Amino acid sequence: MALLDIMVNSWIIIFIIAIVSIIINVILGVRVYMQGEELQRLRGGRLSREELEILRARLARIKKLSK
């Protein structure tokens, strides 16, 4: 019962934790959605010439570092 008494007396803290949790979940959900869109764009072949050059340069750096 002590835990229940603490929870009843500190409902504001629990409420704040719940609100922060909801905000974090929304932010993470948006990031996942945006990354999904980016992945679909990459799979769809809709990259500009500049983006392709950037990706090639990154790949070259990764290959160079992995040797």
PDB file of C-alpha atoms in Angstrom:
ATOM      1  CA  MET A   1       0.000   0.000   0.000  1.00  0.00           C
ATOM      2  CA  ALA A   2       2.937   2.342   0.477  1.00  0.00           C
ATOM      3  CA  LEU A   3       3.606   2.424  -3.252  1.00  0.00           C
ATOM      4  CA  LEU A   4      -0.052   3.174  -3.937  1.00  0.00           C
ATOM      5  CA  ASP A   5       0.003   6.005  -1.387  1.00  0.00           C
ATOM      6  CA  ILE A   6       3.115   7.479  -2.980  1.00  0.00           C
ATOM      7  CA  MET A   7       1.516   7.271  -6.431  1.00  0.00           C
ATOM      8  CA  VAL A   8      -1.678   8.967  -5.257  1.00  0.00           C
ATOM      9  CA  ASN A   9       0.257  11.727  -3.547  1.00  0.00           C
ATOM     10  CA  SER A  10       2.566  12.323  -6.516  1.00  0.00           C
ATOM     11  CA  TRP A  11       0.048  12.242  -9.373  1.00  0.00           C
ATOM     12  CA  ILE A  12       1.494  15.444 -10.827  1.00  0.00           C
ATOM     13  CA  ILE A  13       4.898  13.813 -11.302  1.00  0.00           C
ATOM     14  CA  ILE A  14       3.285  10.776 -12.953  1.00  0.00           C
ATOM     15  CA  PHE A  15       1.254  13.073 -15.211  1.00  0.00           C
ATOM     16  CA  ILE A  16       4.377  15.002 -16.250  1.00  0.00           C
ATOM     17  CA  ILE A  17       6.231  11.757 -16.976  1.00  0.00           C
ATOM     18  CA  ALA A  18       3.304  10.580 -19.116  1.00  0.00           C
ATOM     19  CA  ILE A  19       3.235  13.853 -21.086  1.00  0.00           C
ATOM     20  CA  VAL A  20       7.006  13.726 -21.674  1.00  0.00           C
ATOM     21  CA  SER A  21       6.688  10.101 -22.789  1.00  0.00           C
ATOM     22  CA  ILE A  22       3.956  10.995 -25.281  1.00  0.00           C
ATOM     23  CA  ILE A  23       6.036  13.869 -26.673  1.00  0.00           C
ATOM     24  CA  ILE A  24       9.086  11.617 -27.083  1.00  0.00           C
ATOM     25  CA  ASN A  25       6.981   8.958 -28.820  1.00  0.00           C
ATOM     26  CA  VAL A  26       5.568  11.530 -31.248  1.00  0.00           C
ATOM     27  CA  ILE A  27       9.038  12.871 -32.061  1.00  0.00           C
ATOM     28  CA  LEU A  28      10.409   9.373 -32.621  1.00  0.00           C
ATOM     29  CA  GLY A  29       7.382   8.452 -34.726  1.00  0.00           C
ATOM     30  CA  VAL A  30       7.927  11.457 -36.974  1.00  0.00           C
ATOM     31  CA  ARG A  31      11.621  10.609 -37.361  1.00  0.00           C
ATOM     32  CA  VAL A  32      10.810   7.015 -38.302  1.00  0.00           C
ATOM     33  CA  TYR A  33       8.215   8.227 -40.821  1.00  0.00           C
ATOM     34  CA  MET A  34      10.698  10.651 -42.373  1.00  0.00           C
ATOM     35  CA  GLN A  35      13.368   7.957 -42.615  1.00  0.00           C
ATOM     36  CA  GLY A  36      10.824   5.657 -44.269  1.00  0.00           C
ATOM     37  CA  GLU A  37      10.081   8.326 -46.850  1.00  0.00           C
ATOM     38  CA  GLU A  38      13.802   8.809 -47.454  1.00  0.00           C
ATOM     39  CA  LEU A  39      14.236   5.069 -47.897  1.00  0.00           C
ATOM     40  CA  GLN A  40      11.392   4.950 -50.405  1.00  0.00           C
ATOM     41  CA  ARG A  41      12.939   7.853 -52.288  1.00  0.00           C
ATOM     42  CA  LEU A  42      16.300   6.098 -52.381  1.00  0.00           C
ATOM     43  CA  ARG A  43      14.716   2.844 -53.564  1.00  0.00           C
ATOM     44  CA  GLY A  44      12.680   4.673 -56.170  1.00  0.00           C
ATOM     45  CA  GLY A  45      15.777   5.989 -57.909  1.00  0.00           C
ATOM     46  CA  ARG A  46      14.731   9.612 -57.575  1.00  0.00           C
ATOM     47  CA  LEU A  47      18.140  10.935 -56.640  1.00  0.00           C
ATOM     48  CA  SER A  48      19.611  14.031 -58.155  1.00  0.00           C
ATOM     49  CA  ARG A  49      23.088  14.034 -59.659  1.00  0.00           C
ATOM     50  CA  GLU A  50      24.434  15.908 -56.611  1.00  0.00           C
ATOM     51  CA  GLU A  51      22.960  13.363 -54.211  1.00  0.00           C
ATOM     52  CA  LEU A  52      24.493  10.526 -56.189  1.00  0.00           C
ATOM     53  CA  GLU A  53      27.906  12.194 -56.058  1.00  0.00           C
ATOM     54  CA  ILE A  54      27.591  12.674 -52.293  1.00  0.00           C
ATOM     55  CA  LEU A  55      26.647   9.024 -51.828  1.00  0.00           C
ATOM     56  CA  ARG A  56      29.560   7.893 -54.005  1.00  0.00           C
ATOM     57  CA  ALA A  57      31.965  10.018 -51.986  1.00  0.00           C
ATOM     58  CA  ARG A  58      30.616   8.596 -48.721  1.00  0.00           C
ATOM     59  CA  LEU A  59      30.924   5.070 -50.049  1.00  0.00           C
ATOM     60  CA  ALA A  60      34.501   5.716 -51.161  1.00  0.00           C
ATOM     61  CA  ARG A  61      35.366   7.058 -47.690  1.00  0.00           C
ATOM     62  CA  ILE A  62      33.778   4.053 -46.009  1.00  0.00           C
ATOM     63  CA  LYS A  63      35.684   1.658 -48.266  1.00  0.00           C
ATOM     64  CA  LYS A  64      38.911   3.531 -47.615  1.00  0.00           C
ATOM     65  CA  LEU A  65      38.397   3.421 -43.833  1.00  0.00           C
ATOM     66  CA  SER A  66      37.494  -0.254 -43.833  1.00  0.00           C
ATOM     67  CA  LYS A  67      40.763  -1.323 -45.478  1.00  0.00           C
TER      68      LYS A  67
END
